Amino acid sequence: MAVSRKWWALLTQRCPYCCRGKLYAGALTMHERCPVCNLRFEREPGYFVGSLYFSYGMAVVILLLMLLIGSMIFPEVDLGWITLGCIALFVPFVPLVSRYARVIWMYFDHWAWPTKPEELE
């Protein structure tokens, strides 16, 4: 499978195995299995704990970029106030970061330990 297709599937939040089935049924609810290839998304209980590492990393990068931009735009404002403003601006993006952290975790996991849909019955 082409690497560009895998990246596009990751960005559009599709199944890491077939790259066609949607991962999410709603805003924050995931399908239990891929609607196309029947891959079970949660391999074991607590599977998505690993996505917390990706979520943390993404949040740090986003907040640091916001802090850098904020301090460049408002150099006379105290850094503490800029930090509070960045946190307030980041809060609406938490669900999106959480969704993508799960997707990235699944893609990493399926890259590191590949399985087929029938192997996880």
Short mmCIF file of N, CA, C and O in Angstrom, two decimals:
data_model
loop_
_atom_site.label_atom_id
_atom_site.label_comp_id
_atom_site.label_asym_id
_atom_site.label_seq_id
_atom_site.Cartn_x
_atom_site.Cartn_y
_atom_site.Cartn_z
N MET A 1 0.85 -1.17 0.00
CA MET A 1 0.00 0.00 0.00
C MET A 1 0.90 1.24 0.00
O MET A 1 1.90 1.30 0.70
N ALA A 2 0.53 2.22 -0.76
CA ALA A 2 1.33 3.44 -0.88
C ALA A 2 1.37 4.20 0.43
O ALA A 2 0.38 4.27 1.16
N VAL A 3 2.51 4.76 0.72
CA VAL A 3 2.69 5.52 1.96
C VAL A 3 1.77 6.73 1.97
O VAL A 3 1.18 7.07 3.00
N SER A 4 1.60 7.37 0.83
CA SER A 4 0.72 8.55 0.77
C SER A 4 -0.72 8.17 1.09
O SER A 4 -1.44 8.95 1.73
N ARG A 5 -1.14 6.98 0.70
CA ARG A 5 -2.50 6.53 1.02
C ARG A 5 -2.65 6.31 2.52
O ARG A 5 -3.69 6.64 3.10
N LYS A 6 -1.61 5.76 3.16
CA LYS A 6 -1.65 5.56 4.61
C LYS A 6 -1.73 6.90 5.34
O LYS A 6 -2.47 7.05 6.30
N TRP A 7 -0.92 7.87 4.90
CA TRP A 7 -0.96 9.19 5.53
C TRP A 7 -2.31 9.84 5.35
O TRP A 7 -2.83 10.47 6.28
N TRP A 8 -2.89 9.71 4.16
CA TRP A 8 -4.20 10.30 3.92
C TRP A 8 -5.26 9.62 4.80
O TRP A 8 -6.14 10.27 5.36
N ALA A 9 -5.16 8.30 4.95
CA ALA A 9 -6.10 7.57 5.81
C ALA A 9 -5.95 8.00 7.26
O ALA A 9 -6.94 8.13 7.98
N LEU A 10 -4.72 8.25 7.70
CA LEU A 10 -4.50 8.72 9.06
C LEU A 10 -5.13 10.10 9.26
O LEU A 10 -5.83 10.34 10.23
N LEU A 11 -4.91 10.99 8.31
CA LEU A 11 -5.46 12.35 8.42
C LEU A 11 -6.98 12.37 8.38
O LEU A 11 -7.61 13.20 9.02
N THR A 12 -7.57 11.46 7.62
CA THR A 12 -9.03 11.40 7.51
C THR A 12 -9.64 10.43 8.52
O THR A 12 -10.83 10.14 8.46
N GLN A 13 -8.80 9.90 9.42
CA GLN A 13 -9.23 9.03 10.51
C GLN A 13 -9.93 7.77 10.00
O GLN A 13 -11.07 7.48 10.36
N ARG A 14 -9.21 7.03 9.20
CA ARG A 14 -9.71 5.77 8.64
C ARG A 14 -8.98 4.58 9.28
O ARG A 14 -7.95 4.74 9.92
N CYS A 15 -9.48 3.41 9.05
CA CYS A 15 -8.93 2.17 9.60
C CYS A 15 -7.45 2.01 9.22
O CYS A 15 -7.09 2.19 8.06
N PRO A 16 -6.60 1.61 10.18
CA PRO A 16 -5.18 1.44 9.86
C PRO A 16 -4.90 0.22 9.00
O PRO A 16 -3.83 0.11 8.41
N TYR A 17 -5.83 -0.71 8.90
CA TYR A 17 -5.61 -1.92 8.11
C TYR A 17 -6.06 -1.75 6.66
O TYR A 17 -5.28 -1.94 5.74
N CYS A 18 -7.32 -1.34 6.46
CA CYS A 18 -7.86 -1.24 5.10
C CYS A 18 -7.85 0.18 4.54
O CYS A 18 -8.01 0.37 3.34
N CYS A 19 -7.70 1.16 5.40
CA CYS A 19 -7.67 2.59 5.03
C CYS A 19 -8.98 3.11 4.45
O CYS A 19 -9.01 4.14 3.79
N ARG A 20 -10.07 2.39 4.67
CA ARG A 20 -11.36 2.83 4.13
C ARG A 20 -12.42 3.05 5.19
O ARG A 20 -13.20 3.98 5.10
N GLY A 21 -12.49 2.19 6.20
CA GLY A 21 -13.54 2.30 7.22
C GLY A 21 -13.30 3.44 8.19
O GLY A 21 -12.17 3.69 8.60
N LYS A 22 -14.36 4.12 8.56
CA LYS A 22 -14.25 5.23 9.51
C LYS A 22 -13.99 4.69 10.92
O LYS A 22 -14.58 3.68 11.32
N LEU A 23 -13.14 5.38 11.66
CA LEU A 23 -12.85 4.99 13.03
C LEU A 23 -13.91 5.48 14.00
O LEU A 23 -14.22 4.80 14.97
N TYR A 24 -14.45 6.65 13.74
CA TYR A 24 -15.38 7.28 14.68
C TYR A 24 -16.81 7.25 14.15
O TYR A 24 -17.06 7.59 13.00
N ALA A 25 -17.73 6.87 15.04
CA ALA A 25 -19.14 6.87 14.70
C ALA A 25 -19.77 8.23 14.96
O ALA A 25 -20.73 8.62 14.31
N GLY A 26 -19.23 8.95 15.92
CA GLY A 26 -19.73 10.27 16.27
C GLY A 26 -18.58 11.17 16.65
O GLY A 26 -17.43 10.90 16.32
N ALA A 27 -18.89 12.23 17.38
CA ALA A 27 -17.86 13.20 17.75
C ALA A 27 -16.77 12.56 18.60
O ALA A 27 -15.59 12.78 18.35
N LEU A 28 -17.14 11.77 19.59
CA LEU A 28 -16.15 11.14 20.46
C LEU A 28 -16.34 9.64 20.62
O LEU A 28 -15.64 9.02 21.41
N THR A 29 -17.27 9.05 19.90
CA THR A 29 -17.50 7.61 20.02
C THR A 29 -16.88 6.87 18.84
O THR A 29 -17.10 7.23 17.69
N MET A 30 -16.12 5.85 19.17
CA MET A 30 -15.46 5.05 18.14
C MET A 30 -16.32 3.84 17.80
O MET A 30 -17.06 3.33 18.65
N HIS A 31 -16.18 3.39 16.57
CA HIS A 31 -16.75 2.10 16.20
C HIS A 31 -15.97 1.02 16.95
O HIS A 31 -14.77 1.18 17.19
N GLU A 32 -16.63 -0.06 17.30
CA GLU A 32 -15.92 -1.16 17.94
C GLU A 32 -15.06 -1.89 16.92
O GLU A 32 -13.95 -2.33 17.22
N ARG A 33 -15.58 -2.01 15.70
CA ARG A 33 -14.86 -2.68 14.61
C ARG A 33 -14.96 -1.83 13.35
O ARG A 33 -15.85 -1.02 13.20
N CYS A 34 -14.04 -2.08 12.45
CA CYS A 34 -14.06 -1.38 11.17
C CYS A 34 -15.29 -1.82 10.38
O CYS A 34 -15.54 -3.02 10.23
N PRO A 35 -16.08 -0.88 9.86
CA PRO A 35 -17.25 -1.25 9.08
C PRO A 35 -16.90 -1.94 7.76
O PRO A 35 -17.74 -2.61 7.17
N VAL A 36 -15.66 -1.83 7.29
CA VAL A 36 -15.27 -2.40 6.01
C VAL A 36 -14.59 -3.76 6.18
O VAL A 36 -15.01 -4.75 5.60
N CYS A 37 -13.51 -3.81 6.98
CA CYS A 37 -12.71 -5.05 7.08
C CYS A 37 -12.93 -5.81 8.39
O CYS A 37 -12.36 -6.87 8.58
N ASN A 38 -13.72 -5.28 9.30
CA ASN A 38 -14.06 -5.91 10.57
C ASN A 38 -12.88 -5.99 11.56
O ASN A 38 -12.88 -6.82 12.46
N LEU A 39 -11.89 -5.13 11.40
CA LEU A 39 -10.77 -5.09 12.35
C LEU A 39 -11.27 -4.53 13.68
O LEU A 39 -11.93 -3.50 13.71
N ARG A 40 -10.95 -5.24 14.76
CA ARG A 40 -11.32 -4.74 16.09
C ARG A 40 -10.32 -3.64 16.47
O ARG A 40 -9.12 -3.87 16.50
N PHE A 41 -10.83 -2.45 16.78
CA PHE A 41 -9.96 -1.32 17.05
C PHE A 41 -9.29 -1.39 18.41
O PHE A 41 -8.13 -1.07 18.54
N GLU A 42 -10.02 -1.79 19.44
CA GLU A 42 -9.45 -1.89 20.77
C GLU A 42 -8.97 -3.32 20.97
O GLU A 42 -9.76 -4.22 21.26
N ARG A 43 -7.68 -3.55 20.81
CA ARG A 43 -7.13 -4.90 20.84
C ARG A 43 -7.29 -5.59 22.19
O ARG A 43 -7.43 -6.80 22.26
N GLU A 44 -7.22 -4.81 23.27
CA GLU A 44 -7.30 -5.36 24.62
C GLU A 44 -7.81 -4.28 25.56
O GLU A 44 -7.78 -3.10 25.21
N PRO A 45 -8.25 -4.65 26.77
CA PRO A 45 -8.67 -3.62 27.73
C PRO A 45 -7.51 -2.67 28.05
O PRO A 45 -6.38 -3.11 28.27
N GLY A 46 -7.79 -1.40 28.06
CA GLY A 46 -6.76 -0.41 28.33
C GLY A 46 -5.86 -0.11 27.15
O GLY A 46 -4.81 0.50 27.29
N TYR A 47 -6.27 -0.54 25.97
CA TYR A 47 -5.46 -0.40 24.76
C TYR A 47 -5.09 1.05 24.47
O TYR A 47 -3.97 1.36 24.07
N PHE A 48 -6.02 1.96 24.68
CA PHE A 48 -5.79 3.35 24.29
C PHE A 48 -5.04 4.17 25.34
O PHE A 48 -4.87 5.37 25.18
N VAL A 49 -4.54 3.53 26.39
CA VAL A 49 -3.70 4.25 27.35
C VAL A 49 -2.44 4.74 26.64
O VAL A 49 -1.93 5.82 26.94
N GLY A 50 -1.95 3.99 25.69
CA GLY A 50 -0.78 4.40 24.92
C GLY A 50 -0.99 5.69 24.15
O GLY A 50 -0.05 6.44 23.89
N SER A 51 -2.24 5.98 23.80
CA SER A 51 -2.52 7.21 23.05
C SER A 51 -2.32 8.44 23.92
O SER A 51 -2.17 9.55 23.40
N LEU A 52 -2.31 8.26 25.24
CA LEU A 52 -2.09 9.40 26.14
C LEU A 52 -0.70 10.01 25.92
O LEU A 52 -0.53 11.21 26.06
N TYR A 53 0.28 9.18 25.58
CA TYR A 53 1.62 9.70 25.30
C TYR A 53 1.60 10.60 24.06
O TYR A 53 2.23 11.66 24.05
N PHE A 54 0.90 10.17 23.04
CA PHE A 54 0.79 10.98 21.83
C PHE A 54 0.00 12.26 22.11
O PHE A 54 0.34 13.32 21.63
N SER A 55 -1.06 12.14 22.89
CA SER A 55 -1.87 13.31 23.24
C SER A 55 -1.05 14.33 24.01
O SER A 55 -1.11 15.53 23.73
N TYR A 56 -0.28 13.86 24.95
CA TYR A 56 0.57 14.76 25.74
C TYR A 56 1.59 15.45 24.84
O TYR A 56 1.78 16.67 24.92
N GLY A 57 2.25 14.69 23.98
CA GLY A 57 3.23 15.27 23.06
C GLY A 57 2.63 16.30 22.13
O GLY A 57 3.20 17.37 21.90
N MET A 58 1.46 15.99 21.60
CA MET A 58 0.78 16.93 20.70
C MET A 58 0.40 18.20 21.44
O MET A 58 0.57 19.31 20.93
N ALA A 59 -0.11 18.06 22.66
CA ALA A 59 -0.52 19.22 23.45
C ALA A 59 0.68 20.10 23.77
O ALA A 59 0.60 21.33 23.67
N VAL A 60 1.81 19.49 24.13
CA VAL A 60 3.01 20.27 24.44
C VAL A 60 3.47 21.05 23.22
O VAL A 60 3.78 22.25 23.31
N VAL A 61 3.52 20.40 22.07
CA VAL A 61 3.97 21.08 20.85
C VAL A 61 3.03 22.24 20.49
O VAL A 61 3.49 23.35 20.20
N ILE A 62 1.74 21.99 20.54
CA ILE A 62 0.77 23.03 20.19
C ILE A 62 0.86 24.20 21.17
O ILE A 62 0.89 25.37 20.76
N LEU A 63 0.91 23.90 22.45
CA LEU A 63 0.97 24.97 23.46
C LEU A 63 2.27 25.77 23.37
O LEU A 63 2.27 26.99 23.52
N LEU A 64 3.38 25.09 23.12
CA LEU A 64 4.65 25.81 22.98
C LEU A 64 4.65 26.71 21.74
O LEU A 64 5.15 27.83 21.79
N LEU A 65 4.07 26.22 20.65
CA LEU A 65 3.97 27.06 19.45
C LEU A 65 3.07 28.27 19.71
O LEU A 65 3.40 29.39 19.30
N MET A 66 1.96 28.04 20.38
CA MET A 66 1.07 29.15 20.72
C MET A 66 1.77 30.15 21.64
O MET A 66 1.63 31.37 21.47
N LEU A 67 2.52 29.64 22.59
CA LEU A 67 3.24 30.50 23.51
C LEU A 67 4.31 31.32 22.79
O LEU A 67 4.45 32.52 23.03
N LEU A 68 5.01 30.70 21.88
CA LEU A 68 6.03 31.40 21.09
C LEU A 68 5.41 32.50 20.25
O LEU A 68 5.87 33.65 20.24
N ILE A 69 4.33 32.17 19.55
CA ILE A 69 3.65 33.16 18.72
C ILE A 69 3.07 34.28 19.57
O ILE A 69 3.18 35.46 19.24
N GLY A 70 2.46 33.90 20.69
CA GLY A 70 1.88 34.91 21.58
C GLY A 70 2.92 35.86 22.14
O GLY A 70 2.69 37.07 22.24
N SER A 71 4.09 35.31 22.51
CA SER A 71 5.14 36.18 23.05
C SER A 71 5.77 37.06 21.97
O SER A 71 6.29 38.13 22.28
N MET A 72 5.71 36.62 20.72
CA MET A 72 6.23 37.45 19.63
C MET A 72 5.24 38.56 19.26
O MET A 72 5.65 39.67 18.93
N ILE A 73 3.95 38.24 19.32
CA ILE A 73 2.93 39.24 18.99
C ILE A 73 2.77 40.25 20.11
O ILE A 73 2.59 41.44 19.87
N PHE A 74 2.81 39.79 21.36
CA PHE A 74 2.62 40.66 22.52
C PHE A 74 3.87 40.63 23.41
O PHE A 74 3.84 40.08 24.52
N PRO A 75 4.98 41.23 22.98
CA PRO A 75 6.22 41.15 23.78
C PRO A 75 6.15 41.90 25.10
O PRO A 75 6.90 41.58 26.03
N GLU A 76 5.26 42.86 25.21
CA GLU A 76 5.18 43.65 26.44
C GLU A 76 4.30 43.00 27.51
O GLU A 76 4.33 43.42 28.66
N VAL A 77 3.55 41.98 27.17
CA VAL A 77 2.66 41.31 28.11
C VAL A 77 3.45 40.25 28.88
O VAL A 77 4.31 39.56 28.32
N ASP A 78 3.14 40.12 30.17
CA ASP A 78 3.79 39.14 31.03
C ASP A 78 3.56 37.73 30.48
O ASP A 78 2.47 37.38 30.01
N LEU A 79 4.60 36.90 30.53
CA LEU A 79 4.53 35.53 29.99
C LEU A 79 3.47 34.68 30.69
O LEU A 79 2.87 33.80 30.07
N GLY A 80 3.21 34.95 31.97
CA GLY A 80 2.17 34.22 32.69
C GLY A 80 0.79 34.44 32.10
O GLY A 80 0.00 33.51 31.98
N TRP A 81 0.49 35.68 31.72
CA TRP A 81 -0.81 35.98 31.10
C TRP A 81 -0.91 35.36 29.71
O TRP A 81 -1.97 34.87 29.32
N ILE A 82 0.19 35.37 28.98
CA ILE A 82 0.19 34.74 27.65
C ILE A 82 -0.04 33.23 27.80
O ILE A 82 -0.79 32.63 27.04
N THR A 83 0.58 32.64 28.81
CA THR A 83 0.40 31.20 29.06
C THR A 83 -1.06 30.89 29.38
O THR A 83 -1.63 29.93 28.84
N LEU A 84 -1.67 31.68 30.24
CA LEU A 84 -3.09 31.47 30.56
C LEU A 84 -3.97 31.63 29.33
O LEU A 84 -4.92 30.87 29.12
N GLY A 85 -3.64 32.62 28.50
CA GLY A 85 -4.40 32.81 27.26
C GLY A 85 -4.25 31.63 26.31
O GLY A 85 -5.21 31.19 25.68
N CYS A 86 -3.03 31.10 26.21
CA CYS A 86 -2.79 29.94 25.34
C CYS A 86 -3.57 28.72 25.83
O CYS A 86 -4.14 27.97 25.03
N ILE A 87 -3.59 28.52 27.14
CA ILE A 87 -4.34 27.39 27.70
C ILE A 87 -5.83 27.56 27.40
O ILE A 87 -6.50 26.60 27.00
N ALA A 88 -6.34 28.76 27.57
CA ALA A 88 -7.76 29.01 27.29
C ALA A 88 -8.08 28.79 25.81
O ALA A 88 -9.14 28.24 25.48
N LEU A 89 -7.17 29.18 24.94
CA LEU A 89 -7.39 28.97 23.51
C LEU A 89 -7.27 27.49 23.12
O LEU A 89 -7.87 27.05 22.15
N PHE A 90 -6.48 26.74 23.88
CA PHE A 90 -6.26 25.32 23.57
C PHE A 90 -7.42 24.44 23.99
O PHE A 90 -7.67 23.40 23.37
N VAL A 91 -8.15 24.80 25.03
CA VAL A 91 -9.21 23.95 25.59
C VAL A 91 -10.21 23.46 24.53
O VAL A 91 -10.56 22.27 24.53
N PRO A 92 -10.70 24.29 23.60
CA PRO A 92 -11.64 23.76 22.62
C PRO A 92 -11.03 22.71 21.68
O PRO A 92 -11.76 21.94 21.06
N PHE A 93 -9.71 22.67 21.59
CA PHE A 93 -9.05 21.71 20.70
C PHE A 93 -8.73 20.38 21.37
O PHE A 93 -8.24 19.47 20.71
N VAL A 94 -9.01 20.25 22.66
CA VAL A 94 -8.70 19.02 23.38
C VAL A 94 -9.40 17.79 22.77
O VAL A 94 -8.76 16.75 22.58
N PRO A 95 -10.69 17.84 22.42
CA PRO A 95 -11.30 16.66 21.81
C PRO A 95 -10.64 16.26 20.48
O PRO A 95 -10.45 15.08 20.21
N LEU A 96 -10.27 17.24 19.69
CA LEU A 96 -9.61 16.95 18.41
C LEU A 96 -8.24 16.32 18.63
O LEU A 96 -7.88 15.34 17.96
N VAL A 97 -7.50 16.84 19.59
CA VAL A 97 -6.19 16.27 19.91
C VAL A 97 -6.36 14.84 20.43
O VAL A 97 -5.60 13.94 20.06
N SER A 98 -7.37 14.62 21.25
CA SER A 98 -7.63 13.28 21.78
C SER A 98 -7.97 12.30 20.66
O SER A 98 -7.48 11.16 20.66
N ARG A 99 -8.80 12.73 19.72
CA ARG A 99 -9.15 11.87 18.59
C ARG A 99 -7.92 11.49 17.78
O ARG A 99 -7.70 10.32 17.48
N TYR A 100 -7.13 12.49 17.42
CA TYR A 100 -5.96 12.22 16.60
C TYR A 100 -4.90 11.43 17.36
O TYR A 100 -4.17 10.64 16.76
N ALA A 101 -4.81 11.60 18.67
CA ALA A 101 -3.87 10.82 19.45
C ALA A 101 -4.24 9.33 19.39
O ALA A 101 -3.36 8.47 19.25
N ARG A 102 -5.52 9.03 19.45
CA ARG A 102 -5.96 7.63 19.33
C ARG A 102 -5.65 7.08 17.94
O ARG A 102 -5.21 5.94 17.79
N VAL A 103 -5.90 7.89 16.92
CA VAL A 103 -5.65 7.45 15.55
C VAL A 103 -4.15 7.19 15.36
O VAL A 103 -3.76 6.15 14.81
N ILE A 104 -3.32 8.12 15.81
CA ILE A 104 -1.87 7.95 15.66
C ILE A 104 -1.39 6.74 16.44
O ILE A 104 -0.56 5.96 15.96
N TRP A 105 -1.94 6.53 17.64
CA TRP A 105 -1.58 5.35 18.42
C TRP A 105 -1.94 4.07 17.67
O TRP A 105 -1.14 3.12 17.63
N MET A 106 -3.12 4.02 17.09
CA MET A 106 -3.52 2.81 16.35
C MET A 106 -2.61 2.56 15.16
O MET A 106 -2.21 1.42 14.90
N TYR A 107 -2.27 3.60 14.43
CA TYR A 107 -1.38 3.44 13.28
C TYR A 107 0.01 2.99 13.72
O TYR A 107 0.62 2.12 13.09
N PHE A 108 0.52 3.59 14.80
CA PHE A 108 1.82 3.17 15.33
C PHE A 108 1.76 1.71 15.76
O PHE A 108 2.66 0.91 15.45
N ASP A 109 0.73 1.33 16.49
CA ASP A 109 0.59 -0.03 16.99
C ASP A 109 0.48 -1.04 15.85
O ASP A 109 1.09 -2.10 15.89
N HIS A 110 -0.28 -0.70 14.83
CA HIS A 110 -0.43 -1.63 13.70
C HIS A 110 0.83 -1.67 12.83
O HIS A 110 1.06 -2.65 12.13
N TRP A 111 1.63 -0.62 12.90
CA TRP A 111 2.91 -0.65 12.20
C TRP A 111 3.91 -1.52 12.98
O TRP A 111 4.62 -2.32 12.40
N ALA A 112 3.94 -1.35 14.30
CA ALA A 112 4.90 -2.08 15.14
C ALA A 112 4.51 -3.54 15.33
O ALA A 112 5.38 -4.41 15.34
N TRP A 113 3.23 -3.83 15.50
CA TRP A 113 2.74 -5.19 15.72
C TRP A 113 1.57 -5.45 14.78
O TRP A 113 0.41 -5.44 15.19
N PRO A 114 1.86 -5.72 13.50
CA PRO A 114 0.77 -5.89 12.52
C PRO A 114 -0.06 -7.14 12.80
O PRO A 114 0.47 -8.19 13.16
N THR A 115 -1.36 -6.98 12.66
CA THR A 115 -2.29 -8.10 12.76
C THR A 115 -3.34 -7.96 11.68
O THR A 115 -3.57 -6.87 11.17
N LYS A 116 -3.97 -9.07 11.36
CA LYS A 116 -5.07 -9.06 10.40
C LYS A 116 -6.38 -9.10 11.17
O LYS A 116 -6.42 -9.55 12.32
N PRO A 117 -7.47 -8.66 10.56
CA PRO A 117 -8.76 -8.62 11.27
C PRO A 117 -9.16 -9.96 11.87
O PRO A 117 -9.67 -10.02 12.98
N GLU A 118 -8.92 -11.05 11.18
CA GLU A 118 -9.34 -12.36 11.67
C GLU A 118 -8.50 -12.84 12.85
O GLU A 118 -8.89 -13.74 13.57
N GLU A 119 -7.32 -12.24 13.08
CA GLU A 119 -6.46 -12.65 14.18
C GLU A 119 -6.92 -12.10 15.52
O GLU A 119 -6.45 -12.54 16.56
N LEU A 120 -7.83 -11.14 15.53
CA LEU A 120 -8.26 -10.50 16.77
C LEU A 120 -9.71 -10.82 17.11
O LEU A 120 -10.39 -10.04 17.72
N GLU A 121 -10.18 -11.95 16.74
CA GLU A 121 -11.57 -12.33 17.03
C GLU A 121 -11.75 -12.60 18.45
O GLU A 121 -11.91 -12.30 19.40
#
